Coordinates of C-alpha atoms in Angstrom, one line a residue:
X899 CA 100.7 94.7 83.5
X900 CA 101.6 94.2 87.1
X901 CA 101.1 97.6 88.5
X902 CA 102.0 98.8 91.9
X903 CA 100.1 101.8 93.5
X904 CA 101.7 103.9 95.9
X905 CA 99.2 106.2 97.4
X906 CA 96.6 103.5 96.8
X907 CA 94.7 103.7 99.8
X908 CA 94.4 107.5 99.0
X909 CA 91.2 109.5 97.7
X910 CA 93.2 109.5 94.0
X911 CA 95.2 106.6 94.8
X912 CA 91.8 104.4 95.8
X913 CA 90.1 105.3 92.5
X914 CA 93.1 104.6 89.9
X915 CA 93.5 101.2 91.5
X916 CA 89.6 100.5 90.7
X917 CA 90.3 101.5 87.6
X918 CA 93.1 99.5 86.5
X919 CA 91.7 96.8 87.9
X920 CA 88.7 97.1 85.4
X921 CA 90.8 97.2 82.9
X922 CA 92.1 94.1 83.5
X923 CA 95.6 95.1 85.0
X924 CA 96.8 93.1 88.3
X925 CA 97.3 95.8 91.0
X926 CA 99.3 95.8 94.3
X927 CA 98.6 98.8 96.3
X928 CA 100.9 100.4 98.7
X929 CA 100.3 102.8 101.5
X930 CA 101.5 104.1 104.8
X931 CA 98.3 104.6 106.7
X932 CA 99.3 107.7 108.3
X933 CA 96.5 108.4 110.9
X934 CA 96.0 111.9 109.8
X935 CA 94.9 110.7 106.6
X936 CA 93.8 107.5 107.5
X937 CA 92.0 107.1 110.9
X938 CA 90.4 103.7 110.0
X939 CA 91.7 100.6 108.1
X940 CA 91.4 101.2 103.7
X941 CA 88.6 99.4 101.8
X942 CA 91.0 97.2 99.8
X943 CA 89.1 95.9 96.2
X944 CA 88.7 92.5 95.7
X945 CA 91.2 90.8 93.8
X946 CA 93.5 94.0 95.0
X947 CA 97.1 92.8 97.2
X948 CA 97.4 95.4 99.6
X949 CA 100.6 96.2 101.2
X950 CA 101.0 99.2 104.8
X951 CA 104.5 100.7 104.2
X952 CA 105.7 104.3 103.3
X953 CA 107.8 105.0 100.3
X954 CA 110.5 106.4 103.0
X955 CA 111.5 102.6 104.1
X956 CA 113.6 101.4 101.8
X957 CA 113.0 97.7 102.5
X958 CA 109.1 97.7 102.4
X959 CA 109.3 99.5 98.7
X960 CA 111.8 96.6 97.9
X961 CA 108.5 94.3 99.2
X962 CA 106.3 96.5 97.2
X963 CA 108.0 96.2 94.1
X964 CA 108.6 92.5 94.0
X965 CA 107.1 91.1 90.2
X966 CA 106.3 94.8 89.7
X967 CA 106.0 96.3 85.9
X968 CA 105.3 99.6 86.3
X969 CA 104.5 101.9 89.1
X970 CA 102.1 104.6 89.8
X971 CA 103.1 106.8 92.2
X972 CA 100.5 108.8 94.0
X973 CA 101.7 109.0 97.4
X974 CA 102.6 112.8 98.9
X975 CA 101.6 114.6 101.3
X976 CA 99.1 117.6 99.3
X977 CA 97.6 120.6 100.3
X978 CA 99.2 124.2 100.9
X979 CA 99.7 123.0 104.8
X980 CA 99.6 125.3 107.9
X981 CA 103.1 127.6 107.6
X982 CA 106.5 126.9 106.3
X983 CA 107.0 124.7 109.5
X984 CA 105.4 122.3 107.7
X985 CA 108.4 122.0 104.7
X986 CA 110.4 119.2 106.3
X987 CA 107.5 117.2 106.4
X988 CA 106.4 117.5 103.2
X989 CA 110.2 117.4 101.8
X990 CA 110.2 113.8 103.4
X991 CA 106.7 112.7 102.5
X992 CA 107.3 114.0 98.8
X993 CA 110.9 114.4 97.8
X994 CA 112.6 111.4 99.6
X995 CA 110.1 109.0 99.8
X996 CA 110.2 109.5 95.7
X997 CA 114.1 108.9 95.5
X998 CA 113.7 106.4 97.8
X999 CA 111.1 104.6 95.5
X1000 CA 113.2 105.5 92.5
X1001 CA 116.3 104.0 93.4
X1002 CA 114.3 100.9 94.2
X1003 CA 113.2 101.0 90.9
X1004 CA 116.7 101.2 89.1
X1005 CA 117.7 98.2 91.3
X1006 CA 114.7 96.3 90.0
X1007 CA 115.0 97.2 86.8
X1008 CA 111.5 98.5 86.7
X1009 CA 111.5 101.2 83.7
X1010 CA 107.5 102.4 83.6
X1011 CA 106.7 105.1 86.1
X1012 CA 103.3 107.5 86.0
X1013 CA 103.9 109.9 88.6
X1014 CA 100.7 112.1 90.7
X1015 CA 102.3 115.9 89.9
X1016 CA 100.4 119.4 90.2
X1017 CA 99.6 122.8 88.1
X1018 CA 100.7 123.8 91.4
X1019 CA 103.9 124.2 89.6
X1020 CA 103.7 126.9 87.5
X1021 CA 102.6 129.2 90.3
X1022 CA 100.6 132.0 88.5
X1023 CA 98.9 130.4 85.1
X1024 CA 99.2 132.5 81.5
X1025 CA 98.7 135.8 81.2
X1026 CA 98.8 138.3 78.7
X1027 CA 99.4 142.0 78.8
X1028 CA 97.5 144.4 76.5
X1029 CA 101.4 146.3 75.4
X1030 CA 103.4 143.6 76.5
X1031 CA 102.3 140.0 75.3
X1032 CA 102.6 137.1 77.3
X1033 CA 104.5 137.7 81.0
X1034 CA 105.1 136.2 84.1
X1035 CA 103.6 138.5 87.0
X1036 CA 105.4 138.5 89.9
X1037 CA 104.2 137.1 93.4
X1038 CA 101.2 138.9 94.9
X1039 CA 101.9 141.4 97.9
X1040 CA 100.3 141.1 101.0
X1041 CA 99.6 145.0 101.3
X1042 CA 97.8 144.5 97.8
X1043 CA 95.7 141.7 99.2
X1044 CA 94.5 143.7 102.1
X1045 CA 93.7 146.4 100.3
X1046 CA 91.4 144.4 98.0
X1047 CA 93.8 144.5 94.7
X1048 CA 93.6 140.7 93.9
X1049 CA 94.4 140.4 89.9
X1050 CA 98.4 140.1 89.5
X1051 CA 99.3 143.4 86.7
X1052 CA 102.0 143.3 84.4
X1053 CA 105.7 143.2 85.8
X1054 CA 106.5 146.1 83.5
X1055 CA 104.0 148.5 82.7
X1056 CA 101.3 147.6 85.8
X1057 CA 98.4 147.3 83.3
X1058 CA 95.7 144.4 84.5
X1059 CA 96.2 141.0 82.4
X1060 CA 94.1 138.8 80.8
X1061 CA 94.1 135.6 82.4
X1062 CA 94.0 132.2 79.9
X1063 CA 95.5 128.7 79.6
X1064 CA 97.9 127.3 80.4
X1065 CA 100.3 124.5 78.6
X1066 CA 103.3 122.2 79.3
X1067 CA 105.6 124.3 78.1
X1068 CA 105.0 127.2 80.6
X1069 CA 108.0 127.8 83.0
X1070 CA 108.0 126.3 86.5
X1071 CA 106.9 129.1 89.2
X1072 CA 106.6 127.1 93.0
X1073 CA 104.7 129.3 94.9
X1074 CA 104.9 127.4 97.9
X1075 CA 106.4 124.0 99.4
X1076 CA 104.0 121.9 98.7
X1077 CA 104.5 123.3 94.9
X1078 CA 108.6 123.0 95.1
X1079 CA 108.0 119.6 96.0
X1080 CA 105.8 118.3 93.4
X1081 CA 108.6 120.3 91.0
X1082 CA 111.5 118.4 92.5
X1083 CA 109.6 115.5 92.5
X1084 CA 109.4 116.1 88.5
X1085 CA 113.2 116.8 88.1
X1086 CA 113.9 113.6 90.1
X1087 CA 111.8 111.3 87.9
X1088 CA 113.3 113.0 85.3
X1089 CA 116.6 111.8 86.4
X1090 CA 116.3 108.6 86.6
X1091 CA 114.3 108.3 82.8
X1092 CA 117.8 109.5 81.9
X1093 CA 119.8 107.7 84.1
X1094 CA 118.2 104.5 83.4
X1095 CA 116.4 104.9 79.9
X1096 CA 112.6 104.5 81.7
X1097 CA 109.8 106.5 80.5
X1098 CA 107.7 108.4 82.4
X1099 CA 104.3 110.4 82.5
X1100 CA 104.1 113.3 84.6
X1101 CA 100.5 114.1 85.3
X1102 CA 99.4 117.4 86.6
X1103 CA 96.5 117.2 88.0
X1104 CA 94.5 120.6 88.3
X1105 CA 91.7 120.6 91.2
X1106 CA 90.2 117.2 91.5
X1107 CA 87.3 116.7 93.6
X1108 CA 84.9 113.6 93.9
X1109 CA 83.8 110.8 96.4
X1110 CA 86.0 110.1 99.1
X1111 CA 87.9 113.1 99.2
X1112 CA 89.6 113.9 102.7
X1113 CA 87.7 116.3 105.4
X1114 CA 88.1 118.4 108.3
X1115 CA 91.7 118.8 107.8
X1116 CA 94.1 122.4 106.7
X1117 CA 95.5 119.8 104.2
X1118 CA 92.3 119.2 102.2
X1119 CA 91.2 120.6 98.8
X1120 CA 88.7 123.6 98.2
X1121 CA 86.1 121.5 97.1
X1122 CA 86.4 119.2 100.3
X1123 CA 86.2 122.6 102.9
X1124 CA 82.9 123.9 101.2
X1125 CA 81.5 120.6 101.5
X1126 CA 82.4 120.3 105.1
X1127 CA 81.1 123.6 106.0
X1128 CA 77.3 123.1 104.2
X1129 CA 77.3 119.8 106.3
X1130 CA 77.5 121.3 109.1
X1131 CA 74.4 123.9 107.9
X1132 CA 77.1 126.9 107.2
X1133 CA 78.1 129.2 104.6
X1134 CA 81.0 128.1 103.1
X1135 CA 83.4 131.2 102.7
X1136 CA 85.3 132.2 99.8
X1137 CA 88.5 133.8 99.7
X1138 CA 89.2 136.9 98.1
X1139 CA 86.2 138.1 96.0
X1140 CA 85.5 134.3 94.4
X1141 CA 86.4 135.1 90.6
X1142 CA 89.9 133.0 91.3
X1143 CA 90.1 131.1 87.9
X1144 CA 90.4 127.0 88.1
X1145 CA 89.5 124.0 86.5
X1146 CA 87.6 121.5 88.4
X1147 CA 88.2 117.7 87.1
X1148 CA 86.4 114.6 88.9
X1149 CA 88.3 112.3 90.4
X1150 CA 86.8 109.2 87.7
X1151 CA 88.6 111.5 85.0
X1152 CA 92.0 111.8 86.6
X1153 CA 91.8 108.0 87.3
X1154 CA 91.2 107.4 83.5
X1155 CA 93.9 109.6 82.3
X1156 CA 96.5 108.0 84.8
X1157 CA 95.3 104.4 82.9
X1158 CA 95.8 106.4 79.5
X1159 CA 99.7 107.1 80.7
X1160 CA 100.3 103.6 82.2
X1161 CA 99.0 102.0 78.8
X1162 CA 101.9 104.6 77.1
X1163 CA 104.9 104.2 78.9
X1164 CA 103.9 100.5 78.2
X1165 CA 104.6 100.7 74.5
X1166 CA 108.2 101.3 73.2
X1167 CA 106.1 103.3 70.4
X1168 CA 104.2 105.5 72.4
X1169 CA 107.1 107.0 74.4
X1170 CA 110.9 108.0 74.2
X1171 CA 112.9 105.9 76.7
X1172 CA 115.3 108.0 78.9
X1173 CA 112.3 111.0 79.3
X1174 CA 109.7 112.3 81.3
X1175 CA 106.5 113.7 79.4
X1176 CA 104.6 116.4 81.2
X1177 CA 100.5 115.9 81.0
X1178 CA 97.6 118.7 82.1
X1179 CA 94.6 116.8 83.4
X1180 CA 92.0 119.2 83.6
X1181 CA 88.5 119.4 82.4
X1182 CA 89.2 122.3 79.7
X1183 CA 86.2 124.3 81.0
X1184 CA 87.3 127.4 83.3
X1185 CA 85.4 128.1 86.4
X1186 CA 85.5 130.4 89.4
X1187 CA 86.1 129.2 92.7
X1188 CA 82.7 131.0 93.7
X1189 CA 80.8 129.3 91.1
X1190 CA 82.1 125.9 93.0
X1191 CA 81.0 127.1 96.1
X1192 CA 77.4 128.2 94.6
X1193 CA 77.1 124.8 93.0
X1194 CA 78.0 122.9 96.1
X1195 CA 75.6 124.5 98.2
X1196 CA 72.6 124.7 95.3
X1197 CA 73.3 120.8 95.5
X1198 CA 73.4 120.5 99.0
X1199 CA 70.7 122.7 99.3
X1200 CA 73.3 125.0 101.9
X1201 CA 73.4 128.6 103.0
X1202 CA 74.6 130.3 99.8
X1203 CA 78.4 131.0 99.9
X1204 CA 80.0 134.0 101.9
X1205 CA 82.5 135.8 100.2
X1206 CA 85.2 137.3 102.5
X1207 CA 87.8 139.4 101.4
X1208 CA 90.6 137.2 103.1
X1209 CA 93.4 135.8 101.4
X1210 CA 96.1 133.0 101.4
X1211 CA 99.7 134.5 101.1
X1212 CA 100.6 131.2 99.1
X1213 CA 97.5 131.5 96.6
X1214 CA 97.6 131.8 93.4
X1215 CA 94.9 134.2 91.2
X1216 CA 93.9 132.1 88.6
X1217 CA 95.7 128.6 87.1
X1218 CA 93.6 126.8 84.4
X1219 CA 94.8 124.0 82.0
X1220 CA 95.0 123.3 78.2
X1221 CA 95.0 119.3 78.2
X1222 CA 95.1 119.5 74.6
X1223 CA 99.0 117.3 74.9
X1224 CA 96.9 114.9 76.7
X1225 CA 93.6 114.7 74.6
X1226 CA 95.6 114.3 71.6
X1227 CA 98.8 112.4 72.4
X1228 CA 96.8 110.2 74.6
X1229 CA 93.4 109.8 73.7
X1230 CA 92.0 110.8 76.7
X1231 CA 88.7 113.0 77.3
X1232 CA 87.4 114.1 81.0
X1233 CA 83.5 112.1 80.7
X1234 CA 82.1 113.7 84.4
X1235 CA 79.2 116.4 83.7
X1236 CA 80.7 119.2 86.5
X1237 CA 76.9 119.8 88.1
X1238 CA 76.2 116.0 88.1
X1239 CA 79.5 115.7 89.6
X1240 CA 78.4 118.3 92.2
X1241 CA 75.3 116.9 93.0
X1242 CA 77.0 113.5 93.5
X1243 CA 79.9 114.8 95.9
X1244 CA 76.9 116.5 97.5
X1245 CA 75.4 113.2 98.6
X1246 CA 78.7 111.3 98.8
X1247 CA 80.4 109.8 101.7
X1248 CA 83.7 111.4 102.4
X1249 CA 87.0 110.3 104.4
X1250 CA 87.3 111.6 108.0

């Protein structure tokens, strides 16, 4: 297929393009530069067109999609951000710029579409209460953060929960704008499968680290802060008291699964036309955002990690994924061993 990347200059965007190049797809990659992500000028791939425009100009996506069969959409602006000052920005970076690129679409008659989403979503993950089954706990106070009480209790009777996994079919929950916007960015591509009969995967990716991962900058991912901080010979801090619940993927893996999706919403078989279809891409193993920290600095042979007490209002406790729908629908299966993946970030040269 002919395969345009938005995003492509990205730290995900970069790897998928490799990767669909190896597999023998002809890529065009697409991406706005901006000089907070991108100080210096992309390493394009040989054999890889590579187009600077924004999916908020209307006439350079036009360019973009020329001879286009299907689109990957990865380009948003990510992260939790500074304060809710930062909501028109990422409203424009993530919400228009992907109408924008959908209308384009419709007019080109372009009807394959994997778009980057984000377990941010679903805000808290799946819990269960001893009395009261499965519930929703409601958003964490910031008197109970200060005071140390971290685990979300039950909306009903305040017993603790029991944290698990959680599927596609959980309930949206934003937490915070950069969550609302990957949700709306959902809604919108599930628009326009209806409007125009296209199918498209939604894949939402769970905490992907890996080479070339941004640095030095409120936008970046755990992973990337802890590994800036041992550089620099310091103790990288963790938030609350560390036991926050996630699922770590590599980067390699999320590439693979977004060349899993593009091959399905190739086939008429594979796919209902006119519908989105929601993917987990996470490694399946649960781990603690202190047991990142402790394996980034045992790799990097760092300071061992401080934990602090402090807290992000817009954090959630714990959000891990089943990625069964993907494994099995799919065919897909995360390949990265989490310490070797650790040791190579370690050693790996990462974006300014």
């Amino acid at each position: 297929m002919r395969v345009l990347v938005t995003g492509g200059a990205g730290f995900i965007g970069s790897h998928v393009v490799e990767t669909f190049l190896t597999a023998g797809h002809t890529v065009r990659s697409m991406d706005a530069l901006l000089p907070a992500v991108h100080p210096t000028g992309p390493a394009v791939p040989v054999g890889v067109e590579f187009l600077e425009g924004d999916v908020r100009d209307v006439n350079a996506v036009e360019r973009a999609l020329d001879g286009i069969d299907a689109v990957c959409h990865q380009a948003a602006m990510v992260g939790l951000g500074l304060d809710f000052d930062d909501a028109p920005e990422y409203v424009g970076c993530n919400d228009y710029g992907t109408a924008v690129l959908l209308a384009a679409m419709g007019r080109a008659g372009i009807r394959r579409l994997v778009l980057a989403s984000s377990m941010v979503l679903y805000g808290e993950g799946r819990y269960e209460c001893p009395s009261d089954g499965v519930v929703a706990p409601g958003p964490r106070l910031a008197t109970a953060l200060r005071d140390g009480h971290f685990e979300p209790t039950c909306p009903r009777c305040g017993q603790d929960l029991s944290p698990g996994l959680v599927d596609e079919t959980a309930a949206p929950d934003p937490r915070n704008v950069y969550a609302a916007t990957k949700l709306a960015q959902e809604h919108l591509s599930a628009a326009f499968a209806r409007s125009t009969g296209a199918r498209v995967a939604a894949l939402r990716y769970h905490n992907v680290y890996g080479p070339r991962m941004p640095r030095d900058t409120p936008y970046a991912g755990v992973a990337s802060i802890f590994r800036s901080a041992l550089a620099a010979g310091i103790a990288p801090k963790v938030f609350e008291d560390g036991a926050q619940r996630r699922d770590f993927v590599h980067v390699r893996d999320v590439a693979l699964a977004n060349l899993a999706a593009l091959e399905a919403v190739g086939q008429e078989t594979a796919f209902t036309s006119g519908s989105l279809r929601a993917f987990n891409v996470g490694s399946g193993t649960v781990r603690t955002v202190g047991e990142l920290a402790a394996a980034l600095a045992r790799a990097c042979d760092g300071p061992a990690p401080l934990v602090t007490g402090g807290f992000r209002l817009g954090d959630v406790r714990h959000i891990t994924a089943s990625s069964l729908r993907l494994r099995e629908e799919l065919g897909w299966a995360p390949r990265e061993d989490f310490e070797a993946g650790m040791a190579e970030f370690a050693a790996a040269a990462m974006r300014a």
